[in-house]
Amino acid sequence: MTATPDPVAAAVAAAVEHYRGDPNYILQMLREIQEACDWITPEAIDGLQRALLLPRTKIEGVAGFYAHLYTRPHGRYRVLFSDNITDRMLGNLELLEYMCKQLWVERGKTSEEGLVSIDTASCTGMCDQGPALLVNNYAITHVTRQRVDEMCELIRNKVALADWPGEYFRVEDNVRRKDILLGSDCAPGAALRAALPRGPEALLQEIKASKLRGRGGAGFATGLKWEACRNAEGRAHYVVCNADEGEPGTFKDRVLLASYADLVFEGMTLCAFVIGAGRGMLYLRGEYRHLLDRLNAVLERRRRDHLLGANILGRPGFDFDIEIHLGAGAYICGEESALIESLEGKRGTPRNRPPFPVTHGYLDQPTVVNNVETFAASCLVAQGGGARYAGIGTAESTGTKILSVSGDCARPGLYEYAYGVSVGEVLAACGASEVQAVQVSGPSGVCLAAAEFGRRIAFEDVPTAGALMVFDHSRDMFEVARNFVHFFAHESCGFCTPCRVGTSLLRNLMDKLRNGHGSPYDFAEIERLNGILQSMSHCGLGHTACNPVLDTIAKFRPAYERRLQQKEFVPAFDLDWALEPARQMTGRDDAGAHFDTAPGEER
Amino acid sequence: MSGRFTIDGKIVAFTEGQTIIQAALAAGVYIPHLCYHPEFKPHGSCKLCTVKVDGRHTASCTMLAQADMVVESNTPALNDERRTLTQMLFVEGNHFCPSCEKSGDCKLQATAYELGMMSAHYDHFFPKRPVDASHPDVLLDFNRCILCSLCVRASRDVDRKNAFALCGRGIHTHLIVNAKSGRLADTDVTLQDKAVHVCPVGVFLRKDKGFNVPIGRRVFDLKPISAYVDASAAIEKE
Amino acid sequence: MNTVIGKKLKVATTSLAGCFGCHMSLLDIDERLFDLIELIEFDRSPLTDIKELGSCDIGIIEGGLCNAENVHVLREFRRQCKILIAIGACAINGGLPAQRNQLSLALILQEVYHTSVGLANGLIPNDPELPLPLAKVRALHEVVNIDYFIPGCPPSADTIWKALNDILGGREPELGHGLIQYD
Ligand SMILES: Cc1cc2nc3c(=O)[nH]c(=O)nc-3n(C[C@H](O)[C@H](O)[C@H](O)COP(=O)(O)O)c2cc1C
Ligand code: SF4
Ligand code: SF4
Ligand code: SF4
Ligand code: FES
C-alpha cells in the first residue's frame, strides 16, 4: 500500500530530521517548512507537535512572533517591498501600488487564486541599491517599473523563483573606500596561525590592548566581554555572532558576510579559543537568506582546511564549529538577549537583565555576543597585535569603522575610515551635496543638521552602528521621522506596556500631524510619551523610539510647525469621514450629513 | 547575605535572593504591580512596579534587593508615569468596567484607583477581540487581557498543561489557547487549574458565579489595593 | 464650598449618548444642592429647560458621542464653556454604547433595519432631520479638549460633590478610595 504523498508531512519530516528533532531549532524548522509549503499550515503544526512533543501554544506563539512566518496562506509569491525611508525616497510605494494594480491584489491581502501577496517590510538592508524587495525572502534590488512588469509576468505564468533571471537577485558590495579591514589581505587561517601558538591568555591580552570596542552599537569593550565570559563558570561556553543587522540604513554586515566571511568566522574562532567554546552560532537576518548557501560553503571549506571542527590547526582539544541560524523578520532579535531567546527557538523578547549573556546566555551558559564587524576586526588584532591596532583611530575609539552610506548621494555604499573622521569628510567622499541632514546609526541613532557636520564618528562624539543616511534639502524631515516612528511601532516586540502601546500612540500622533490635525496639545503629548518610553521601557528599542522625533523637532522645527495647523485640539480622526458609512447606508448627502471641519471651527 | 535598604526613606530589611518588591511588600510598603505574583517567577513586563534605584528607573519585581540601595517609589513623578501605563492598558483593550464581572476584584482597576486615574486620556484603540464562551465552566473575555502572562506561567509551571501562550507581536500580541480550533473547550483546562484563577483582570470568568459577591462588597471596595500585603491572594479567594 | 465669593458661576449640563443616570446622581446630592445653588446658577440643562446655551463658566457633559448631533452639542459646549467636565463612564470611554464598536456600522444598520424580525424589510431612515450615527462611538476627549473627568457609572452623589468642590476650589479633583469608582 502506498500512501498518497503529503507534501506538508514530508516537509515537516525533513525539517525535523535536519535538526535532529531538537526543539531548540523550532524556528529553523518552521522557516524550512514555509520554504517548502509557502505557509505553515495547521497540519504542519500538528506534525511538529507530534514529532517534538511540544505544546501547540509554544509552536504557534513562536510562529506568530516573526513577521515573515505565515500561519495563514499568503500566496505562492510573497512580495515584500522594503520600506526604509531610503526606499521611499526612491519611490517604493509607487512601485508597490503599481504592482498591486497589475496583479489585481490589494496591499496586504492575498490574491483570490492564492497566487500572490504584496506588502511592505522593514528595511531589508539594500539601501545602496534600492528600491528593494523580497520575494519569498530572496532579495531583489534596483526595482524599476520595468522590472515590476517583468515580475508580474513571471508571477502570472507561475514561473518558479529558481527560474527567474539571475540578475534580479544580484546584490552588489559597493565597497567605496577600504582601510585596514576591507583592505586586509588576511588569508583564511592566518589570524589563527598567529594566535594559537601563543595561547588563549596572550590573545586575550592583545584584544584588551587593542581597546577594540563592539561595532554593534553599544561599544562595550570586547576584551572585557571575552574575559568575563572566559571567567564565567558553565557547562559549556558559546560564541554568537550577531548578524541580525536590522537597524534601517545599515548594510555593512551583509557585505562582510558576502565577501569577507572568512574574517568573520575566523574572529568567532579566535573568540572560541579565548573563552573555551565548542560551539558558535551566527544569527543571520532572514532578509539575507541569499547568503545562506554561500556561508555554509565557506564553513564547509574551513572544516576541510582544519580551521573548524576537531583539533583546529592540529591543536589538540581545540574543537569548535559554527552553525547558521536564520531570523524571520524581527528587528528586536538584534538585541542580544532577544537574539539568544530566538536561537533557543523562542519568541524574540528581551530577557530581564542582569544576568547578562556573558554569564547566562545561550541555554543559560556563558556566551559572547558580538557584532559581525567586531569579530572581523579581532582578526586584525590577532594578526598585527593589539598595540598596532590601538594606534589607529582616536584614544577612545581605536581602529576603523565601516559606514553604510545611503540616501541622497552620488556613490552610496561602504566607506571604511579610521575613527575620528568627520561627518563632512564622509559626505564629501560619497558625493553628497545640498545636504540638509544626516541620520547616523539609523532611527535609534542621532539626526545631525548641517551645523554639526564637523562632528566626528567616534564613541566619544557621534557613536554609530554603521548607518549614515543622507537627506538633501528637498527632503521633508518630518516624513523621515514619521517613517522611523512607524518602524518602531512595527518592530516593538510587545513585551512591555510602555513600548507596546507607546510606540503605537506615538505613530498615531505623527499620523495625526501628517493629516493636518495637529495642535500644541499633540506636541505636549509627544513629549510626555518620550519621557515614558525612555524611562519605563524594558529595552533599547523602547528607549530610543522617540529619538527621531525629538531630534527633528529640535533641529527642523519648521517641518513640524507647518503641520501644527490647529491652534486648538481637534480629533485625530476625520470627523466628516466618521459619517461616511452612515451616508452610504442612508444615501444622504445633505448639509446635515456632513461636518463643517474648517480649521478654527473646533476647540 | 541579607541586609537593608531604604525605600522612600523607610528602612526595609531583605534576605538573599529577594527582589525589591518582595522585600517592600513584606515590610508593608506598597509598590504598584500587575504582572508580579508572589507564587511565580517574575516577568517584568507591565512596568507598573518601576521604581528609581540610586536615581535610575528599574522594574522592582525583577531587580534583586541589595544592601544600602536608595529606592524611590511613592513619588508624584513615578506615580504619574505609572498612571500613564494604566491609561495605556485601558485604551489598548476594551475595558467597560460597569459591565465587567470582575469590577471591584480587578487589580488593574484597583491600581488605577490608587493612582487616581480619572480617564484613559488617550484615544481608545477599540480592538476586535471576540470572547470565547465554548468551555462549560469558564468564559474567556480577551477584551480585558493585559498580556501579563500570569495564566501562561500558571498553566506551564503549576498545572503543567501549557494551555496558554502569547502569540503575535507588538500591539498585535494576544493570548492563545492550546487547541487547533483555538477554542478553550477543546483544551484540557478545568476549573481546578491555577491558570483559571490568577488573572489580575477580568479575562477568566467562572460561568456560574459572576455576581456572587455584590458590587460594593468586593475586595477592593473594602480596602484600597495598597492596603493588601498580597492582593493576588485576596482576589483569588473570591 | 470655598470659592471666590461674588458672582455666581454659570453652569450648563447636557446628556449626549447617556442614560441620564449621571444627572440623577447629581440630583442625589440632596440637601447639598442648596449649598451648591448658592455658588452656581444653571444655564442650559435638563434641570432648567433653558434651550439655548449661553456663555458659561462650567459645562458638565454626560454620555459619549454616538451621532452628529452629539458632536454639534459638544462643540457648542466647548465654545461656550470655560471649563468642560466629562461625567460618567459613557462620556469618558463611550460606555455601553461603545460596545457596538466591535461591529461595523453598516452591519449594525443592516441587522437592525433589514434582517431582524419584526421590521417588514424596513428602510434605513434617511430623513435629513435625523442625526447620522458616527462610524464609532467616541469618548468626549477624543473630539474636544476636556478639562476634568468624573468617573463612575454613575458616579455617586458623594463623588460628584467632592469633585465639584475641588474643581470650584481651583484644585485638581482628588477622589480617593471609595469615591473613585469606574462602575
Ligand atoms: C533594539 C536593538 C537592536 C539591536 N540590533 C543589533 C544588530 O542588528 N546587530 C548588532 O550587532 N547589535 C545589535 N544590537 C546590540 C546588541 O544588543 C549587542 O549589544 C551587540 O550585538 C554586541 O556586540 P558588539 O559588542 O560587538 O557590538 C541591538 C540592540 C538593541 C537594543
Ligand atoms: S521596549 Fe519594546 S522591544 Fe523592548 S521589550 Fe519592551 S516592547 Fe519589547
Ligand atoms: S478587567 Fe478590570 S479594568 Fe477591565 S473592565 Fe474589568 S474591572 Fe474594568
Ligand atoms: S488572560 Fe489574564 S492572566 Fe492571562 S495574560 Fe491576559 S491578563 Fe494576564
Ligand atoms: S510588576 Fe514588575 S513589571 Fe509588572
Coordinates of C-alpha atoms in Angstrom, one line a residue, chain B residues 90 94-99 103-104 109 112-113 116-119 121-124 126-129 143 215 220-224, chain C residues 89 92-96 98-99 101-104 136-139 141-142 149-151 153 163 173-175 177 180-183:
Chain B
F90 CA -7.1 50.8 29.3
N94 CA -11.8 47.2 25.8
H95 CA -12.4 47.9 29.4
F96 CA -16.0 48.7 30.2
C97 CA -16.0 48.3 34.0
P98 CA -19.7 48.8 34.6
S99 CA -20.4 45.7 32.6
S103 CA -15.2 45.0 38.7
G104 CA -14.2 45.5 42.3
Q109 CA -8.9 48.9 38.1
A112 CA -5.8 52.8 38.5
Y113 CA -7.9 53.9 41.5
G116 CA -6.0 58.5 40.7
M117 CA -6.7 57.7 37.1
M118 CA -9.7 59.8 36.1
S119 CA -9.8 58.9 32.5
H121 CA -6.6 60.1 28.4
Y122 CA -5.6 58.6 25.1
D123 CA -7.9 57.7 22.1
H124 CA -9.3 54.2 22.6
F126 CA -11.2 49.6 20.3
P127 CA -9.6 46.4 19.2
K128 CA -11.7 43.5 18.0
R129 CA -11.3 40.6 20.4
N143 CA -11.1 42.3 25.6
I215 CA -20.6 45.2 43.8
F220 CA -11.1 46.5 46.6
D221 CA -14.4 48.0 47.7
L222 CA -13.4 47.1 51.2
K223 CA -9.9 48.3 51.2
P224 CA -7.7 50.0 48.6
Chain C
A89 CA -18.3 56.2 32.1
I92 CA -15.1 59.1 29.4
N93 CA -14.8 55.9 27.3
G94 CA -18.0 55.6 25.3
G95 CA -19.5 53.3 27.9
L96 CA -22.1 50.7 26.9
A98 CA -19.3 51.9 22.6
Q99 CA -19.6 48.2 22.7
N101 CA -17.6 49.5 18.1
Q102 CA -16.8 45.8 17.7
L103 CA -19.1 45.7 14.7
S104 CA -19.1 47.8 11.6
K136 CA -17.7 54.5 16.0
V137 CA -18.9 55.7 19.4
R138 CA -16.3 58.1 20.8
A139 CA -15.3 59.4 24.2
H141 CA -11.9 63.8 25.0
E142 CA -11.3 62.2 21.6
F149 CA -13.2 63.9 34.4
I150 CA -15.6 62.4 37.0
P151 CA -15.6 58.6 36.5
C153 CA -21.5 54.6 36.2
A163 CA -15.1 66.5 42.5
P173 CA -10.1 66.7 41.9
E174 CA -8.8 64.0 44.3
L175 CA -11.4 61.4 45.0
H177 CA -10.7 55.2 47.9
I180 CA -13.2 56.9 42.7
Q181 CA -15.2 54.1 41.0
Y182 CA -15.5 53.1 37.4
D183 CA -18.6 51.0 37.9

